[in-house]
Short mmCIF file of C-alpha atoms in Angstrom, two decimals:
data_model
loop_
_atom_site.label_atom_id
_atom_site.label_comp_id
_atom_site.label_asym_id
_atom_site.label_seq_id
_atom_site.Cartn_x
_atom_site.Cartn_y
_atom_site.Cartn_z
CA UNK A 22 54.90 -33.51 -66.95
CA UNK A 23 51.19 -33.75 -66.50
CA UNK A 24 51.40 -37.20 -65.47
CA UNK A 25 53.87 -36.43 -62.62
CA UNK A 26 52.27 -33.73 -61.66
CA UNK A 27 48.66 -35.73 -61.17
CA UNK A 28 50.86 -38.54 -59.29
CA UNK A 29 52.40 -35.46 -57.12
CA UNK A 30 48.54 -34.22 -56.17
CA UNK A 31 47.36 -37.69 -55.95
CA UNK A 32 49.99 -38.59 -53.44
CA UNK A 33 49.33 -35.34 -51.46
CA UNK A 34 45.90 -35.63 -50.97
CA UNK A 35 46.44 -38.65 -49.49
CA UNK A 36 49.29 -37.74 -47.36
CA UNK A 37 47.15 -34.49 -46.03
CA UNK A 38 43.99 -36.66 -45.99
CA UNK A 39 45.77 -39.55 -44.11
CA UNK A 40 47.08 -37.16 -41.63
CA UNK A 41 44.15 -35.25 -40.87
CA UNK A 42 42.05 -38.33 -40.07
CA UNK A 43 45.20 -39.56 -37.35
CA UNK A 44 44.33 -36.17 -35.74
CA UNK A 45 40.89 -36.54 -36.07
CA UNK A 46 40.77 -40.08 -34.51
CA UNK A 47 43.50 -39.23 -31.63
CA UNK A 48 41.61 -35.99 -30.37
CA UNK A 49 38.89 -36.08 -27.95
CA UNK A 50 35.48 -36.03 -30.20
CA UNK A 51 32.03 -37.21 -29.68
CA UNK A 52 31.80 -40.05 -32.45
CA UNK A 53 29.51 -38.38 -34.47
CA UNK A 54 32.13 -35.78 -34.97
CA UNK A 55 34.43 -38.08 -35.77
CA UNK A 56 32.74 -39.83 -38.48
CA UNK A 57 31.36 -36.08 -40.02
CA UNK A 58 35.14 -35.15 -40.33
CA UNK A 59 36.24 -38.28 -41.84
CA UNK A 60 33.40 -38.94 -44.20
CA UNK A 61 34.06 -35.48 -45.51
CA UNK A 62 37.98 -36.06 -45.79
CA UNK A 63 37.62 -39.16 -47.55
CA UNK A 64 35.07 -37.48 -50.09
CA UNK A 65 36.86 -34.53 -50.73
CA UNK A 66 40.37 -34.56 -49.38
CA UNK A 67 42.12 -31.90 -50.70
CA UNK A 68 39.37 -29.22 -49.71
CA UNK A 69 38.38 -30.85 -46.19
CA UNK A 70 41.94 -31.32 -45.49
CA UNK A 71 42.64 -27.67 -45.46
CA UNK A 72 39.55 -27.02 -43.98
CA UNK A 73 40.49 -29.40 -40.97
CA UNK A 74 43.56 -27.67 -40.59
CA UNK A 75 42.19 -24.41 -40.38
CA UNK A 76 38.99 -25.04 -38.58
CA UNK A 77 39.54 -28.48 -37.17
CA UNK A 78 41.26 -28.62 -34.44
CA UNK A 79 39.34 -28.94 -30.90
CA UNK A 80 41.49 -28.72 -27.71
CA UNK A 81 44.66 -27.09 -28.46
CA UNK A 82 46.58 -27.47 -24.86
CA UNK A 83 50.05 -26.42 -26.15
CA UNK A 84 48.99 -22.99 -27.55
CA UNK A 85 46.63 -23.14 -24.71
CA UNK A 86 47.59 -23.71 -20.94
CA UNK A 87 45.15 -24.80 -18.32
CA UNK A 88 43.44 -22.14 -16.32
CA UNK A 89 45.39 -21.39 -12.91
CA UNK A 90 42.49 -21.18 -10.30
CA UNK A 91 43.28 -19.64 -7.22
CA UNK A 92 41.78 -20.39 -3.54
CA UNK A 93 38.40 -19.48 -2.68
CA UNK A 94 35.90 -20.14 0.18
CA UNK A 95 33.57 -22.79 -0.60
CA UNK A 96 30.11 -23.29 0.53
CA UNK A 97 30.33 -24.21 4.12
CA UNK A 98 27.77 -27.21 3.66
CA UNK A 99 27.48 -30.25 1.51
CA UNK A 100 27.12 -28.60 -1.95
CA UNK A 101 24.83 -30.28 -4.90
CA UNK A 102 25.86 -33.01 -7.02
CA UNK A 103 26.67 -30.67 -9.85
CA UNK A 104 28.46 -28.68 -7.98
CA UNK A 105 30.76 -31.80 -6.58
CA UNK A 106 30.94 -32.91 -10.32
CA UNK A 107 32.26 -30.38 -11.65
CA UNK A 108 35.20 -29.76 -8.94
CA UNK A 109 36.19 -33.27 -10.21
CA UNK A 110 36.74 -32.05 -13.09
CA UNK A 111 39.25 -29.26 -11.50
CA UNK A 112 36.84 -26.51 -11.36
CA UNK A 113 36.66 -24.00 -8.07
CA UNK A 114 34.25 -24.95 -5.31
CA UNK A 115 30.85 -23.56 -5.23
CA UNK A 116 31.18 -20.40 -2.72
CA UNK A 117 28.78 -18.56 -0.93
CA UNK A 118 28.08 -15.30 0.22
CA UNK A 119 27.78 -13.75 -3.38
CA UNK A 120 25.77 -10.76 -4.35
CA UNK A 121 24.08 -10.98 -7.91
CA UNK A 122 21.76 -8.46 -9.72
CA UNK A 123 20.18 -10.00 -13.07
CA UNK A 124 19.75 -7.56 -15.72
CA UNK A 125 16.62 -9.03 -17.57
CA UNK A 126 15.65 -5.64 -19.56
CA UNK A 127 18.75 -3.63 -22.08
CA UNK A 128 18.22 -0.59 -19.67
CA UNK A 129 19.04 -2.52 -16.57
CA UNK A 130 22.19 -3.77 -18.29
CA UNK A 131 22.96 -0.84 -19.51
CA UNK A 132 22.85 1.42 -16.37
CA UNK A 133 24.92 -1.26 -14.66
CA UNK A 134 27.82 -1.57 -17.27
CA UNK A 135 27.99 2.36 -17.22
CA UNK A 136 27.77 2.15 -13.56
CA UNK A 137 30.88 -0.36 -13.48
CA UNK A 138 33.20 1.56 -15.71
CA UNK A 139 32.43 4.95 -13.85
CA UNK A 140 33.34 3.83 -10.26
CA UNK A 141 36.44 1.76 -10.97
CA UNK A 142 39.18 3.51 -9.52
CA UNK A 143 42.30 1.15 -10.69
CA UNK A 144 41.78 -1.00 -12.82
CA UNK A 145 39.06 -2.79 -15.62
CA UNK A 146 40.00 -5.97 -16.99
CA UNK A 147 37.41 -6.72 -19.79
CA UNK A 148 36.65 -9.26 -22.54
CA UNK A 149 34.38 -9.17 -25.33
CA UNK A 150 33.59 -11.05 -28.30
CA UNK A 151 31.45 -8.55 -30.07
CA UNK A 152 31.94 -4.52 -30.07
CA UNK A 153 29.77 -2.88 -32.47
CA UNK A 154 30.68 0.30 -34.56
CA UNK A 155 27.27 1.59 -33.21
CA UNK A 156 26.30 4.68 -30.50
CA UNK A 157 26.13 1.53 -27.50
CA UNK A 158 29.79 0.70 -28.86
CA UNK A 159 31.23 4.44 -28.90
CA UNK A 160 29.52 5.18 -25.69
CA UNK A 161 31.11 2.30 -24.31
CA UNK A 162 34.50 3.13 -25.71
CA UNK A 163 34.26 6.40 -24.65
CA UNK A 164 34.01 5.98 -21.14
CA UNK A 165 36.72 3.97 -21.31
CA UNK A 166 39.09 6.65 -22.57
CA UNK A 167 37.48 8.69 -19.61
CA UNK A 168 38.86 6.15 -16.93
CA UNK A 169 42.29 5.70 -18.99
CA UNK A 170 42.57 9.30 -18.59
CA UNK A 171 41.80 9.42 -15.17
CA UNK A 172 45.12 6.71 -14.39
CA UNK A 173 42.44 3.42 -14.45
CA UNK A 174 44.40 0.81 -15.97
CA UNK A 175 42.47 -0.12 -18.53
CA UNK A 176 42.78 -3.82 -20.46
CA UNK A 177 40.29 -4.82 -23.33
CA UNK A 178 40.37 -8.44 -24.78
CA UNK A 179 38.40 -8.75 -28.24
CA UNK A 180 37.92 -11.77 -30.53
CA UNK A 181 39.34 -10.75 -33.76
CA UNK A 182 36.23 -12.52 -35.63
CA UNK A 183 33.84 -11.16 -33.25
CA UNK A 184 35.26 -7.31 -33.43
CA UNK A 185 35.14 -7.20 -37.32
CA UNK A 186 32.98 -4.25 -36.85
CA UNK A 187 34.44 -2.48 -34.26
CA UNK A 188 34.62 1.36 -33.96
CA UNK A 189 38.61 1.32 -35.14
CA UNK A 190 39.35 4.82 -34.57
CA UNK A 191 37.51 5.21 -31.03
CA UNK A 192 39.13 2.49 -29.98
CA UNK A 193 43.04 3.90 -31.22
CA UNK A 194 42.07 6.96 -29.46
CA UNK A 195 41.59 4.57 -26.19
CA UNK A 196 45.16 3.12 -27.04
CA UNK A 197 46.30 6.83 -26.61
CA UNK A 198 44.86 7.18 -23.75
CA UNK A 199 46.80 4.52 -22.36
CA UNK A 200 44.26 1.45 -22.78
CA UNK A 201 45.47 -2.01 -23.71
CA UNK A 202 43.86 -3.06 -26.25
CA UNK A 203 44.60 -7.17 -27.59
CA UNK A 204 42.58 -9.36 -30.31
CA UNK A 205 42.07 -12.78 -29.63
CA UNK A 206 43.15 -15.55 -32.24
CA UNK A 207 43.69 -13.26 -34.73
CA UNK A 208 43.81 -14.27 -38.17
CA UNK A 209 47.33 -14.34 -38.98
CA UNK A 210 48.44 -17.75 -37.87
CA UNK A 211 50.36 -20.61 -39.01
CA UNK A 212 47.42 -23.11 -40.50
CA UNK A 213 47.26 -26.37 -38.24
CA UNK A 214 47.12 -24.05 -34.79
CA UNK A 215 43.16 -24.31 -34.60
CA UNK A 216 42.84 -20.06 -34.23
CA UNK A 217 40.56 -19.86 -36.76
CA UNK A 218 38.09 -22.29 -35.03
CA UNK A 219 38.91 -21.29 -31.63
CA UNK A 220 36.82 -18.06 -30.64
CA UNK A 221 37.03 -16.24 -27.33
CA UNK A 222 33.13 -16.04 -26.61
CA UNK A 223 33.37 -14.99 -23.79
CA UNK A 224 31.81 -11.25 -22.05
CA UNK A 225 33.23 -10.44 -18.69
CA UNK A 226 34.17 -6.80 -17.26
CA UNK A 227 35.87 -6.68 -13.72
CA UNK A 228 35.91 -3.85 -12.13
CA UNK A 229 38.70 -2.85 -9.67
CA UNK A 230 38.84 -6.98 -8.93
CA UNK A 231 35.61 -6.79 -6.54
CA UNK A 232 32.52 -6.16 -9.39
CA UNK A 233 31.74 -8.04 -12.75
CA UNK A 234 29.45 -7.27 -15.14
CA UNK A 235 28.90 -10.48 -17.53
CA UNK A 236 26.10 -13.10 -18.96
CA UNK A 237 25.18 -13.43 -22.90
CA UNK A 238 24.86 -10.13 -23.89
CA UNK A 239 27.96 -7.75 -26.33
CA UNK A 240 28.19 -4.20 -26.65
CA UNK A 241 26.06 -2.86 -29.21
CA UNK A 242 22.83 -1.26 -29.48
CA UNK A 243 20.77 -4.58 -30.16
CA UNK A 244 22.14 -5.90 -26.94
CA UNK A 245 21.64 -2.25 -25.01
CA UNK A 246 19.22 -0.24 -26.32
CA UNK A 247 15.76 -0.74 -25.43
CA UNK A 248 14.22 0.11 -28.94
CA UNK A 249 15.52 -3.03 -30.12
CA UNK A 250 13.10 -6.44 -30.07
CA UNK A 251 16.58 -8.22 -28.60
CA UNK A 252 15.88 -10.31 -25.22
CA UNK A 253 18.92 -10.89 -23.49
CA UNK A 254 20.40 -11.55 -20.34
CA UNK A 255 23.44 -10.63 -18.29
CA UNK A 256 23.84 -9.47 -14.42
CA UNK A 257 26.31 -7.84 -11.80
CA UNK A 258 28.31 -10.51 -9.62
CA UNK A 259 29.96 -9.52 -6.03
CA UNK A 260 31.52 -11.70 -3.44
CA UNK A 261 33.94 -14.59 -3.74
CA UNK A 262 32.88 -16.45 -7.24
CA UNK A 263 34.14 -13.05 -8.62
CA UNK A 264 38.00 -14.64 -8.38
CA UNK A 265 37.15 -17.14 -10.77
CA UNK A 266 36.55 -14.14 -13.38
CA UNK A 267 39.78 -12.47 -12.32
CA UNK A 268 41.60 -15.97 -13.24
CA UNK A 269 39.51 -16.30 -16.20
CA UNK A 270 40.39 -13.24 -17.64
CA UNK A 271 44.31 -13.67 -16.89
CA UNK A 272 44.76 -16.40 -18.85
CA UNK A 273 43.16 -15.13 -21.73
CA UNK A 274 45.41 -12.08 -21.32
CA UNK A 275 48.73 -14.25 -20.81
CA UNK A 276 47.89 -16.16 -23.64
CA UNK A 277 48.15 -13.22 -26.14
CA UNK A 278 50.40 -11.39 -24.20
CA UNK A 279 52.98 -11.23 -21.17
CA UNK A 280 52.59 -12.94 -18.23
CA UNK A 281 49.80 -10.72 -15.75
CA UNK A 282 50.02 -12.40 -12.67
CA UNK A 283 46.65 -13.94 -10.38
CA UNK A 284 45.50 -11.17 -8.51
CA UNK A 285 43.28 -11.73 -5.47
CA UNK A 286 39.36 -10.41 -4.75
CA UNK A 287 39.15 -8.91 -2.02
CA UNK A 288 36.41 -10.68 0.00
CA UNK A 289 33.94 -8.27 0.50
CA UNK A 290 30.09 -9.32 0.04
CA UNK A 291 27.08 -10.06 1.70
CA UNK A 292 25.14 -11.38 -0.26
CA UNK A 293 22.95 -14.75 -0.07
CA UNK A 294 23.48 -16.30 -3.64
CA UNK A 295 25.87 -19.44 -3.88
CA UNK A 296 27.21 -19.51 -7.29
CA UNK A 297 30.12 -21.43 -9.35
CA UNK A 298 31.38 -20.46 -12.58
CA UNK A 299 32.23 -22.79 -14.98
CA UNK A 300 34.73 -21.91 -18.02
CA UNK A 301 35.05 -24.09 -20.88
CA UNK A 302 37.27 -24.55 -23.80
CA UNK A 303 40.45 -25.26 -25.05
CA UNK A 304 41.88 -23.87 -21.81
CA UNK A 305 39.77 -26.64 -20.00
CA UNK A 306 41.68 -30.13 -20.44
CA UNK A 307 38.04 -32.12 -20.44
CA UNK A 308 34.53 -30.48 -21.22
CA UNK A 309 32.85 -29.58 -17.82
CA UNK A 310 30.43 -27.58 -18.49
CA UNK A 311 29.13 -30.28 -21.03
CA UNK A 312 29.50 -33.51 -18.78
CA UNK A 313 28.11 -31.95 -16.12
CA UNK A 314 24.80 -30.61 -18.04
CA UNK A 315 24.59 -34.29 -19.13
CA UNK A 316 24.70 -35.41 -15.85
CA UNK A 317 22.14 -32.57 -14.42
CA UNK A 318 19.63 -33.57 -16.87
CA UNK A 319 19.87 -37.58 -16.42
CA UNK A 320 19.67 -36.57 -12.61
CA UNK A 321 16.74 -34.46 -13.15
CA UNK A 322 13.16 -35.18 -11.12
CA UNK A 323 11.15 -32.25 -11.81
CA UNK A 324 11.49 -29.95 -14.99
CA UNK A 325 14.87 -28.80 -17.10
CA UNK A 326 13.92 -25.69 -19.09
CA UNK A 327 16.17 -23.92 -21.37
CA UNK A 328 16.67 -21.04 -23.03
CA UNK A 329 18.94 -20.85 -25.85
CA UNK A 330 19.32 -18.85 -29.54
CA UNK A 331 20.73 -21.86 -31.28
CA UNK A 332 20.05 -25.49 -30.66
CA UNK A 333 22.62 -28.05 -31.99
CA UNK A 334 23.12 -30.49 -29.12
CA UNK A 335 25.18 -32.72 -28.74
CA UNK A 336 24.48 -36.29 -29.09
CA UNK A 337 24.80 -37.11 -25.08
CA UNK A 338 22.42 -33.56 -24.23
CA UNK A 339 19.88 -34.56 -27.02
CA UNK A 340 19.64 -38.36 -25.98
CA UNK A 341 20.00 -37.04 -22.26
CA UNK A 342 16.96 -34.20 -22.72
CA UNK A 343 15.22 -36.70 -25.02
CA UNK A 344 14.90 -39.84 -21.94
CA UNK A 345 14.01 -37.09 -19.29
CA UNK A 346 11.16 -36.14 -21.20
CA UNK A 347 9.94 -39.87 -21.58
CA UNK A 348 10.44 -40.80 -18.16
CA UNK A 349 7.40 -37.48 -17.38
CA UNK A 350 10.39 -34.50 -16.48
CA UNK A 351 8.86 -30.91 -17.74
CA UNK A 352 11.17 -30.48 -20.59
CA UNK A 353 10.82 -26.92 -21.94
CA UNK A 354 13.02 -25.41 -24.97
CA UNK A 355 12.58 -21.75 -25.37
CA UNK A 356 14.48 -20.46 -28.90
CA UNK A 357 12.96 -17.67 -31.50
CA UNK A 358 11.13 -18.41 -33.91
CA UNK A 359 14.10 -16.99 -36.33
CA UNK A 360 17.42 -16.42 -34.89
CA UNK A 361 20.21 -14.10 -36.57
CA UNK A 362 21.79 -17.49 -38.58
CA UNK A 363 20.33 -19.28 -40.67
CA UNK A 364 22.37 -21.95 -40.67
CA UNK A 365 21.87 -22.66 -37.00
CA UNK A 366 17.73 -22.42 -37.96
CA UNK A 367 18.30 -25.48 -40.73
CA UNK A 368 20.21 -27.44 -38.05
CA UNK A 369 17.94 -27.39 -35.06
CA UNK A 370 15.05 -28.62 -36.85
CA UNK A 371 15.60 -32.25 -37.27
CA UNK A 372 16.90 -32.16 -33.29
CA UNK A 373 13.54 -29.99 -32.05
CA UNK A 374 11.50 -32.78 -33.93
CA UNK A 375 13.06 -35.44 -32.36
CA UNK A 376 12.05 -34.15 -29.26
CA UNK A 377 9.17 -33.34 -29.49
CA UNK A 378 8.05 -36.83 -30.18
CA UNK A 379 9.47 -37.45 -27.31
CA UNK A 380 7.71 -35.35 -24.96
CA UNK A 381 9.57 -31.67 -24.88
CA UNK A 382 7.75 -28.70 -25.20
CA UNK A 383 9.31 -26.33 -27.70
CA UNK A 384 8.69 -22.96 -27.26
CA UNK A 385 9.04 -20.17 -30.25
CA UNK A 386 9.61 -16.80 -29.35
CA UNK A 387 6.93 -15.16 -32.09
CA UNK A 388 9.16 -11.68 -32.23
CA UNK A 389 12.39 -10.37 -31.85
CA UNK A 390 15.62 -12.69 -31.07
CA UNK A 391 15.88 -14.51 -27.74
CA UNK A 392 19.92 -14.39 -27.15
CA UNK A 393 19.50 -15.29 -23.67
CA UNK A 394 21.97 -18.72 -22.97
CA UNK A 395 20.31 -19.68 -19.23
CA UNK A 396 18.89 -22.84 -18.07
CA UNK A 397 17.22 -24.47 -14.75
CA UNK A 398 17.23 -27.96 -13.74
CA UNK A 399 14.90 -28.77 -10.40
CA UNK A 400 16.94 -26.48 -7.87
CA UNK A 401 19.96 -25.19 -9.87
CA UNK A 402 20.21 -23.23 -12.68
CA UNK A 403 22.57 -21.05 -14.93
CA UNK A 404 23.21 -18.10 -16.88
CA UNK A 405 26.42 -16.62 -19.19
CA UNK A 406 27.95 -17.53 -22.62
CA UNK A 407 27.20 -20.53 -23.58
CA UNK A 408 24.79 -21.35 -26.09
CA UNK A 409 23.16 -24.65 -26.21
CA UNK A 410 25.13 -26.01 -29.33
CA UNK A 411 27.98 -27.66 -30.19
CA UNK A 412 30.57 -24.61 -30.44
CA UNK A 413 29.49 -23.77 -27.13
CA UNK A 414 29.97 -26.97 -25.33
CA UNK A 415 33.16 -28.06 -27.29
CA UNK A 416 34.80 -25.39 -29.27
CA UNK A 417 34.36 -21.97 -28.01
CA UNK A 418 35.52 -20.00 -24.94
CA UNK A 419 32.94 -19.70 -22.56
CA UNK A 420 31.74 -19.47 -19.15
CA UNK A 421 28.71 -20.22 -16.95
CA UNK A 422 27.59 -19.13 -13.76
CA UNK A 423 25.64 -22.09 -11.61
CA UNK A 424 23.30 -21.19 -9.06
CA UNK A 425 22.66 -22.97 -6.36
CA UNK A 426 20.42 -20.87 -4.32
CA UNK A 427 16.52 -20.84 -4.23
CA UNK A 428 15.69 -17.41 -5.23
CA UNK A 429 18.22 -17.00 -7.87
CA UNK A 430 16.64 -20.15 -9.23
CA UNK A 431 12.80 -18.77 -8.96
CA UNK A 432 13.88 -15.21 -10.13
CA UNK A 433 15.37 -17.45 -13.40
CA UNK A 434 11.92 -19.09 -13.63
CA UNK A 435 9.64 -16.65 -13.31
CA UNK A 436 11.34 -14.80 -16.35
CA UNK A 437 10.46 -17.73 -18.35
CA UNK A 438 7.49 -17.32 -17.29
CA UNK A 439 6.66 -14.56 -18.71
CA UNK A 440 7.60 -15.15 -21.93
CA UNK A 441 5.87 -18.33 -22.37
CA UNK A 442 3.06 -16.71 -23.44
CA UNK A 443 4.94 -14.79 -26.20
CA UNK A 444 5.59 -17.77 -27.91
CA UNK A 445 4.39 -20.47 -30.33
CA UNK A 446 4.11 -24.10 -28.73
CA UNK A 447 5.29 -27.30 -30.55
CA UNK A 448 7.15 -27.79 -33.84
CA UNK A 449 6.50 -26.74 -37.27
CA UNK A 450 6.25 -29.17 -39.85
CA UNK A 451 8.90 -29.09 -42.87
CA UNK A 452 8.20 -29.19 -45.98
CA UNK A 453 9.72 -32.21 -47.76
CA UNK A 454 12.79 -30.40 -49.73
CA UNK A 455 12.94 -28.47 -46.05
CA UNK A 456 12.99 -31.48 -44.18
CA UNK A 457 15.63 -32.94 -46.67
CA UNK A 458 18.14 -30.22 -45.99
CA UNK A 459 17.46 -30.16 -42.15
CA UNK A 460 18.79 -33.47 -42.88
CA UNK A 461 21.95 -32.69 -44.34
CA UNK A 462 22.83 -29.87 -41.59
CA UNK A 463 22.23 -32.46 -39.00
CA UNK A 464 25.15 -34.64 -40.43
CA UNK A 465 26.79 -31.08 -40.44
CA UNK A 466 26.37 -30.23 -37.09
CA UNK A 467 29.28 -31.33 -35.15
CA UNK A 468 31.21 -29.71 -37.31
CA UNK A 469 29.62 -26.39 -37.67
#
């Protein structure tokens, strides 16, 4: 009986390990992730298989249909070669005429999302990853109930992982009010349908389909309150780009729930920024946002400086950030000095000291956490969800909104600016046992 039952697990382990390596080989990876998945199936297949299952899985396009985009104006001149890239890759056009407010300090952001929420008359269509149980989160919650009460149709999107600590009851008291509220990927799945990998990271609040509040930053006091040594970044978007964010947000609702409809902007702005957002995902047949930051950077001339809380690059941004660098591009990385996971802090290292040999200038923020996910290459830049990592690029919902526009761009840079001098240049050197497990998260990395 033993025997048989050993043959039985034998033959299953091989069975579940053979079958998660077909999938692994089959789906679109980078080759490093590849071989991380099937060195660590074929060294423990029983555990890695169900891991694979559970966490594994990358694009998903059956649970998850591509993103319907509707028709918007684009720019009425030849638009940058990002821009043309990434409309290749199916993405809406870059449009002009936008009006954008950046909200660099947690007042600013704050008096703008509370500014958003009070003036919608019909509707808010929101998505969050994070909600905290915290005085930001029931402020926030409670002036949604206000609007629900008022007859604003009110719809709330939260990742399940992400809302773990979310203020239940407020929140079933905005449910009576006649809210919507809907968890993304929640936990309860059949195993082999990627959910538990597959995180909506995305922070977006439409107001009335004309205003949108979004960028990097969740609800929560470290993200809104000013006592808090959090640096952040987020902003208020008018004008024609704001359709993308209405389509965004209705196929994250149809995908957990019935069938919304796209609903059109109305085109009303006069503003002077041209912008393009950029979602990524599993709703996104290819990985635009990543190909085209590869191509930015090899295209660069001038400078590419990031901002970022966690750095795990891929191997095509760390190769592509790595050659600008050598061929005399300013190559700034701006990260804190310790971010809110630790894990992410063991990864980076081995990727920030390959760079710097090669001519980058890492920057550590000295105190607080920098959560800000923004970037500028020469004369475009961006700013939203999107960290510079792996899960970002390849896993994760997200979104990104390029700039195209001269003073959005120098606005961007002369934030960095001034926190360049609140930070520690160059990278610190391991210890050996340190510099050993760096190491091993490396090899980790593109499956983290």
């Amino acid at each position: 009986m033993i025997l048989l039952t050993s043959h039985i697990l034998v033959v299953l382990g091989v069975v579940m390990g053979g079958f998660a390596m077909l999938i692994v080989l089959q789906q679109r990876r980078s080759p490093q992730s590849a071989a991380a998945w099937v060195m660590f199936i074929l060294l423990v297949p029983y555990v890695a298989s169900l891991v694979f299952f559970a966490f594994g899985f990358r694009k998903h396009s059956a649970r998850f249909p591509p993103i319907h985009f509707s028709q918007i104006r684009a720019v009425a001149f030849d638009p940058q070669p990002v821009a043309k890239i990434l409309q290749a890759f199916g993405m809406p056009p870059a449009s002009q005429d936008n009006h954008l407010s950046l909200h660099f300090m947690p007042a600013e952001a704050r008096d703008a999302l509370f500014r958003i929420i009070a003036q919608a008359q019909t509707r808010l269509d929101i998505t969050l990853y994070l909600l905290d149980d915290d005085a930001s989160g029931h402020e926030f919650v409670e002036a949604l109930i206000e609007r629900a009460q008022a007859g604003v149709a009110v719809r709330l999107i939260l990742d399940r992982l992400g809302s773990l600590r979310r203020p239940k009851a407020a929140l079933e008291r905005l449910r009576a009010a006649g809210a919507e509220l809907r968890y993304y990927s929640p936990f309860l799945h059949r195993l082999g349908s990627g959910h538990l990998n597959l995180r909506n990271h995305r922070k977006l609040i439409i107001a009335d389909l004309a205003c949108v509040w979004a960028g990097g930053r969740n609800i929560g006091n470290a993200y809104l309150a000013e006592a808090q040594d959090w640096i952040d970044l987020s902003f208020s978007l008018q004008g024609p780009a704001v359709q993308t964010y209405i389509d965004l947000f209705a196929a994250d609702w149809d995908v957990i729930g019935s069938a919304s409809g796209t609903l059109i902007a109305p085109d009303a702005a006069a503003g002077t920024v041209i912008a393009q957002l950029v979602p990524s995902g599993p709703d996104t047949p290819e990985d635009p946002l990543h190909d085209a930051l590869v191509s930015a950077i090899h295209r660069a001339e001038r400078s590419i400086w990031l901002t970022t809380p966690y750095f795990l690059p891929t191997e095509p941004l760390l190769q592509a950030l790595g050659t600008a660098a050598r061929r005399g591009v300013d190559v700034r990385i701006m990260l804190p000095q310790t971010s809110n996971q630790w894990v992410a802090d063991l990864a980076r290292g081995a990727f920030l000291r390959d760079l710097d040999e090669d001519g980058c200038l890492v920057l550590r923020l000295q105190k607080g956490m920098l959560h800000a996910k923004t970037g500028m290459i020469d004369d475009l830049a961006w700013v939203g969800s999107a960290n510079f990592d792996v899960r970002s690029m390849l896993l994760n919902f997200e979104s990104a909104l390029m700039l195209y526009d001269t003073d959005s761009v120098a606005v961007l840079r002369a934030w960095f600016s001034s926190l360049e001098p609140l930070c520690a240049q160059g990278v610190v050197k391991p210890s050996p046992p340190r510099r050993f497990v760096e190491g091993l998260f490396r090899l980790g990395a593109p499956i983290l």
